[in-house]
CSV table of C-alpha atoms in Angstrom, one decimal:
chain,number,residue,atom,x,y,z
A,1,UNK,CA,62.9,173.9,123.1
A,2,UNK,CA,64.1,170.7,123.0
A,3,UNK,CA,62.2,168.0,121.0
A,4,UNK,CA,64.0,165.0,121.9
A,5,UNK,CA,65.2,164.5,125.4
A,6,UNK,CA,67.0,161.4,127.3
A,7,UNK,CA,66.7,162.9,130.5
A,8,UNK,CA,69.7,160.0,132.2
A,9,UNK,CA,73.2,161.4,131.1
A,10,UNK,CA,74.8,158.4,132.3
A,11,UNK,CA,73.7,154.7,133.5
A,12,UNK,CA,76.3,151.9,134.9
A,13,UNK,CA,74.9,148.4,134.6
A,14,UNK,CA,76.6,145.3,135.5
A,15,UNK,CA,77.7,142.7,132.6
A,16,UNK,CA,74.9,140.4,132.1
A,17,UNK,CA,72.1,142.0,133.3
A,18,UNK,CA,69.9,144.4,131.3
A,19,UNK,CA,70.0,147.8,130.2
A,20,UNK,CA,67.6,150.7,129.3
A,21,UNK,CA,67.8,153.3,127.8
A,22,UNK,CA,65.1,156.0,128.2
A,23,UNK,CA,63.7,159.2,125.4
A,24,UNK,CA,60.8,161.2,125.4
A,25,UNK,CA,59.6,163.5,122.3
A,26,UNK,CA,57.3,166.2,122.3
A,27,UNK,CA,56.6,166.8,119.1
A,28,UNK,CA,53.7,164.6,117.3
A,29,UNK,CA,54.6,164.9,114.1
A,30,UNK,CA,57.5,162.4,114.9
A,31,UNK,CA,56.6,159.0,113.5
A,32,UNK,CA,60.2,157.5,113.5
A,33,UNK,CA,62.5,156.8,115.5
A,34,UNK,CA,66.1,155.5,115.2
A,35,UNK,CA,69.2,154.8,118.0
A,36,UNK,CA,72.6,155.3,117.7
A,37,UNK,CA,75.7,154.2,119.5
A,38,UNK,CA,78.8,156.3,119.7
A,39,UNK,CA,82.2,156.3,120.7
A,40,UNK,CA,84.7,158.9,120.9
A,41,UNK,CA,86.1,160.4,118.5
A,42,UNK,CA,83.7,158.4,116.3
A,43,UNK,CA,81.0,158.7,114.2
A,44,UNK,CA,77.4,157.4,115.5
A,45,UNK,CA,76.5,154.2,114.5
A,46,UNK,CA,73.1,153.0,113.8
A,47,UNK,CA,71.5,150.7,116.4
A,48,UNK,CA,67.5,149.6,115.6
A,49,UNK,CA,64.8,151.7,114.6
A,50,UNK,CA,61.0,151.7,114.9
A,51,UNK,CA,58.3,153.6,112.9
A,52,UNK,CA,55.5,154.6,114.8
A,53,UNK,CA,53.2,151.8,113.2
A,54,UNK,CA,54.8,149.4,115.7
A,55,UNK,CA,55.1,149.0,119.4
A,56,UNK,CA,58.4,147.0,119.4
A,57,UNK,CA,61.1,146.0,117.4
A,58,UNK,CA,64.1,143.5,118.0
A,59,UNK,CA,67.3,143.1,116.6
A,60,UNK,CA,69.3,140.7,118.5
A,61,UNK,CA,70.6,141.7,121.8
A,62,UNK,CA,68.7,145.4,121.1
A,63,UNK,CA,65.0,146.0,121.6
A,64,UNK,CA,63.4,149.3,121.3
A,65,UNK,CA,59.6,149.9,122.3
A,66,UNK,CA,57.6,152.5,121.4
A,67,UNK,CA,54.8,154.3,123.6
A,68,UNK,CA,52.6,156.9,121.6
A,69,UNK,CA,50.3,157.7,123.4
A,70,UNK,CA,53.0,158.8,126.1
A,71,UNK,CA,55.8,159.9,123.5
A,72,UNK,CA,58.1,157.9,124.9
A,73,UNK,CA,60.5,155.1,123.8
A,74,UNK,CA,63.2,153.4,125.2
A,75,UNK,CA,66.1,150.2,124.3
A,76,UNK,CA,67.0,147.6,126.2
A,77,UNK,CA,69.9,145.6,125.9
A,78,UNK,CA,69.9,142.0,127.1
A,79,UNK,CA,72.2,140.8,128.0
A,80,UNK,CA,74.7,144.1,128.7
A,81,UNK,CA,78.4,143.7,127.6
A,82,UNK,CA,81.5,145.8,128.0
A,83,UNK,CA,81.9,146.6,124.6
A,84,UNK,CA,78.3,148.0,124.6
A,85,UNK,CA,79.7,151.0,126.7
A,86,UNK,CA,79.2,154.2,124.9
A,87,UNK,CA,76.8,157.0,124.3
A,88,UNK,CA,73.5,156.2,122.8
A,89,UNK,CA,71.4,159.0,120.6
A,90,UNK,CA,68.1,158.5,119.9
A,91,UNK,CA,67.1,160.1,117.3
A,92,UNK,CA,63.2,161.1,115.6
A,93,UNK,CA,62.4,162.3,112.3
A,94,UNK,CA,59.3,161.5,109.8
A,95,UNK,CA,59.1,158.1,108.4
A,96,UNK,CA,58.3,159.6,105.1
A,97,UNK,CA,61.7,161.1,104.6
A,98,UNK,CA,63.1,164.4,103.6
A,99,UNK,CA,63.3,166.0,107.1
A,100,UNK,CA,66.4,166.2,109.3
A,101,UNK,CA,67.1,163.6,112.6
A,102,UNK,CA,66.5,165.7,115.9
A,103,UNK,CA,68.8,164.1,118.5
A,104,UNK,CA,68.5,163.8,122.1
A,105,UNK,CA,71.6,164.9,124.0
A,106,UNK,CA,72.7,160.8,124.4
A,107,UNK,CA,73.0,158.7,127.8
A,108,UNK,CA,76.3,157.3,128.8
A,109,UNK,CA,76.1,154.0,129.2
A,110,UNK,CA,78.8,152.0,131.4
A,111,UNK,CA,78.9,148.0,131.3
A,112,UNK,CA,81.2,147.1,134.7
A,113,UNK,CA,82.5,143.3,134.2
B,1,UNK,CA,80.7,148.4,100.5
B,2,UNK,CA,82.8,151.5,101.9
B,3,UNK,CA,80.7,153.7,104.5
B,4,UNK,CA,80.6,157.4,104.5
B,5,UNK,CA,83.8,159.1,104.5
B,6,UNK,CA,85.1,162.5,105.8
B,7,UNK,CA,87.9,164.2,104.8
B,8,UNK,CA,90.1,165.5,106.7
B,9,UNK,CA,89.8,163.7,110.6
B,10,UNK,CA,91.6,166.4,112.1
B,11,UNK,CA,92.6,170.0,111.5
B,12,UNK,CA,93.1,173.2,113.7
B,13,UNK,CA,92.5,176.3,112.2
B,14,UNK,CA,92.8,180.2,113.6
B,15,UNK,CA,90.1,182.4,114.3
B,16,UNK,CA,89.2,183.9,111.5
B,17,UNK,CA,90.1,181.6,108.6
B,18,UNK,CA,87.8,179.6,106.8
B,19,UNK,CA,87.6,175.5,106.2
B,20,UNK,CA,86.4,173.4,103.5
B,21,UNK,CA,85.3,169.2,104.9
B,22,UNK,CA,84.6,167.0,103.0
B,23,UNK,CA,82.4,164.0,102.5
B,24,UNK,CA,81.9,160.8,100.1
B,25,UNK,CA,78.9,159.3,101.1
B,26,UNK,CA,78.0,155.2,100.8
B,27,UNK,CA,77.2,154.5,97.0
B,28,UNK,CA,73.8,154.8,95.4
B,29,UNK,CA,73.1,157.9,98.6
B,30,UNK,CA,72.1,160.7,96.9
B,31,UNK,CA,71.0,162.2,100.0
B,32,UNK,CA,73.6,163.7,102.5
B,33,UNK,CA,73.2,166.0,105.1
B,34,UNK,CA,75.5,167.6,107.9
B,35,UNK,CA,75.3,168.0,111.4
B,36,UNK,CA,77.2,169.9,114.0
B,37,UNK,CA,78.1,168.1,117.5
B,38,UNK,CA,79.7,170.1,120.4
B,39,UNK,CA,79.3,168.9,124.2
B,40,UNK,CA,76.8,171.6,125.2
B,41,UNK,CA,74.3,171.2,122.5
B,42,UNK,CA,75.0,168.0,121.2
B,43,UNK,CA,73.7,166.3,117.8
B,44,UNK,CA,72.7,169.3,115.6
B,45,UNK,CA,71.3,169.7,112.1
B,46,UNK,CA,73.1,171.9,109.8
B,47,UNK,CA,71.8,171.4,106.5
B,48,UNK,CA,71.0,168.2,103.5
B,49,UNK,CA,71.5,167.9,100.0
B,50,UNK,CA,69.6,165.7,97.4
B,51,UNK,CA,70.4,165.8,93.8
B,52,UNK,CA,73.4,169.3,94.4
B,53,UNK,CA,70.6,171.0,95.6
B,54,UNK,CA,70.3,172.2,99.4
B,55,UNK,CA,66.4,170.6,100.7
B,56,UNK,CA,66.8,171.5,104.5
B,57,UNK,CA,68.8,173.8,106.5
B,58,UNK,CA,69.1,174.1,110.0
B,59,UNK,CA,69.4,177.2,112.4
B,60,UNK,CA,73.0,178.1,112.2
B,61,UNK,CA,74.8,181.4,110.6
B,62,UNK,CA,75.1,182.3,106.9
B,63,UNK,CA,78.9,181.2,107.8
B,64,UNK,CA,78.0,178.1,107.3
B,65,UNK,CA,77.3,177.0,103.6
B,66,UNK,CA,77.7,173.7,101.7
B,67,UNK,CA,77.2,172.0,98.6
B,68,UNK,CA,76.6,168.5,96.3
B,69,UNK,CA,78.4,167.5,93.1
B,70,UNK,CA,76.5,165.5,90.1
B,71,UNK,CA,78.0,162.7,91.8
B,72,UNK,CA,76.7,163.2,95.3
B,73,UNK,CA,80.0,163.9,97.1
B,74,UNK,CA,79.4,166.9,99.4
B,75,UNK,CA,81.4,169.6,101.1
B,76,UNK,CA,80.8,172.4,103.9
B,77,UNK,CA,82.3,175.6,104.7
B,78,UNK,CA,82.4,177.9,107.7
B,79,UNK,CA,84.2,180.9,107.2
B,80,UNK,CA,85.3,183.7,109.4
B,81,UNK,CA,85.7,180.8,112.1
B,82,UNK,CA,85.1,181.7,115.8
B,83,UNK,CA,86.2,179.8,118.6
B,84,UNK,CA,82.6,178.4,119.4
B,85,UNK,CA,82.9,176.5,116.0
B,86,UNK,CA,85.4,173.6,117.6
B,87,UNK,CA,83.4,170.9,116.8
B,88,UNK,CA,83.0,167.4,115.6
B,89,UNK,CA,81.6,167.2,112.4
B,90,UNK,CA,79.4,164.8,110.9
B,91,UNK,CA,78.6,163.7,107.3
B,92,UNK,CA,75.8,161.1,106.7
B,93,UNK,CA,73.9,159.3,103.6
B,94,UNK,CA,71.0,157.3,103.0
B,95,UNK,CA,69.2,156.2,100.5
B,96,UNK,CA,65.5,158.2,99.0
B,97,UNK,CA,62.7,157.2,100.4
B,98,UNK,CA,60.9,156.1,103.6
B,99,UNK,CA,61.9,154.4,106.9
B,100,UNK,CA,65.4,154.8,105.2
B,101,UNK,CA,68.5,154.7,108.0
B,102,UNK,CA,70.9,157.5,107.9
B,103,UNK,CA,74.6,156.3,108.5
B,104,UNK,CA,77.2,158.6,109.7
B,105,UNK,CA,81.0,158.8,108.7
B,106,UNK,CA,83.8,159.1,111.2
B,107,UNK,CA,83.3,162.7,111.4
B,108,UNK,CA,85.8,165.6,110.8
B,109,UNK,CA,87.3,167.2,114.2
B,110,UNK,CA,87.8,171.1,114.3
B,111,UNK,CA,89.7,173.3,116.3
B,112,UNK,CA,89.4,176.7,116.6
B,113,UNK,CA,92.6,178.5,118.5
């Protein structure tokens, strides 16, 4: 049963335009939620994260938003570079701490110049 | 301020044997926990350790053990290795408390021939 899904294994996007990244959860008890970047042969890196008290949070180029009631969340990346080609994780937990990250299988993003 | 850090990157090992990794995590972390990525089934928990003792534990095989020192440094083991165990592993840290990010070392690869 998985608990975190990003249902889009791979996206291309041109350079310059935006990108967005899609996760769904299923269970409630999740009330944070965190993004990672990886390369290969890497370890993931942290992107952004939102607690479920918020709707949206910004960092930069990276904005994730947050939809409760429909257990869904997703980043967008405006505008998309080459270097931002990778595999993103999202990632939920409990915003009180002490319980593991439960990971989504990533999406694989491309950025074509 | 050094991130988390694996020890060793690479190592092959034979069915059958056992191997220690290793992990330093950022300082001031006292919390570190492991997880397990493969291509099939992705990101996945394996266990966390706050102050040498072992707090959450995911749903793998009594093969796979680990353990904190006074000074937070961790280790795992898998013994009796089977192929299935190739694997990148992961190491990360964060600080105690809420809403805190976890960060992620390089990771320790791990073949089984």
């Amino acid at each position: 049963d998985q608990q975190v899904k990003q249902n889009s294994p791979s996206l291309s996007v041109q350079e310059g335009r935006i990108s967005i990244l899609n996760c769904d959860y299923t269970n409630s008890m999740f009330d944070y939620f965190l993004w990672y970047k990886k390369y290969p042969a890497e370890g993931p890196t942290f992107l952004i994260s939102i607690s479920s008290i918020k709707d949206k949070n910004e960092d930069g180029r990276f904005t994730v938003f947050l939809n409760k009631s429909a257990k869904h969340l997703s980043l967008h990346i405006v505008p998309s570079q080459p270097g931002d080609s990778a595999v993103y994780f999202c990632a939920a937990s409990r915003y009180s701490g002490n319980t593991p990250l439960v990971f989504g299988k990533g999406t694989r993003l491309s950025v074509i110049a | 301020k050094a991130g988390v850090t694996q020890t060793p990157r690479y190592l092959i090992k034979t069915r059958g044997q056992q191997v220690t990794l290793s992990c330093s995590p950022i300082s001031g972390h006292r919390s570190v926990s492991w997880y397990q990525q493969t291509p099939g089934q992705g990101l996945q928990f394996l266990f966390e350790y706050f102050s040498e003792t072992q707090r959450n534990k995911g749903n793998f095989p009594g093969r796979f053990s680990g353990r904190q020192f006074s000074n937070s440094r961790s280790e795992m083991n898998v013994s009796t290795l089977e192929l299935g165990d190739s694997a990148l592993y992961l190491c990360a840290s964060s600080l105690e408390g809420p809403g805190n990010t976890i960060y992620f070392g390089e990771g320790s690869w791990l073949t089984v021939v």
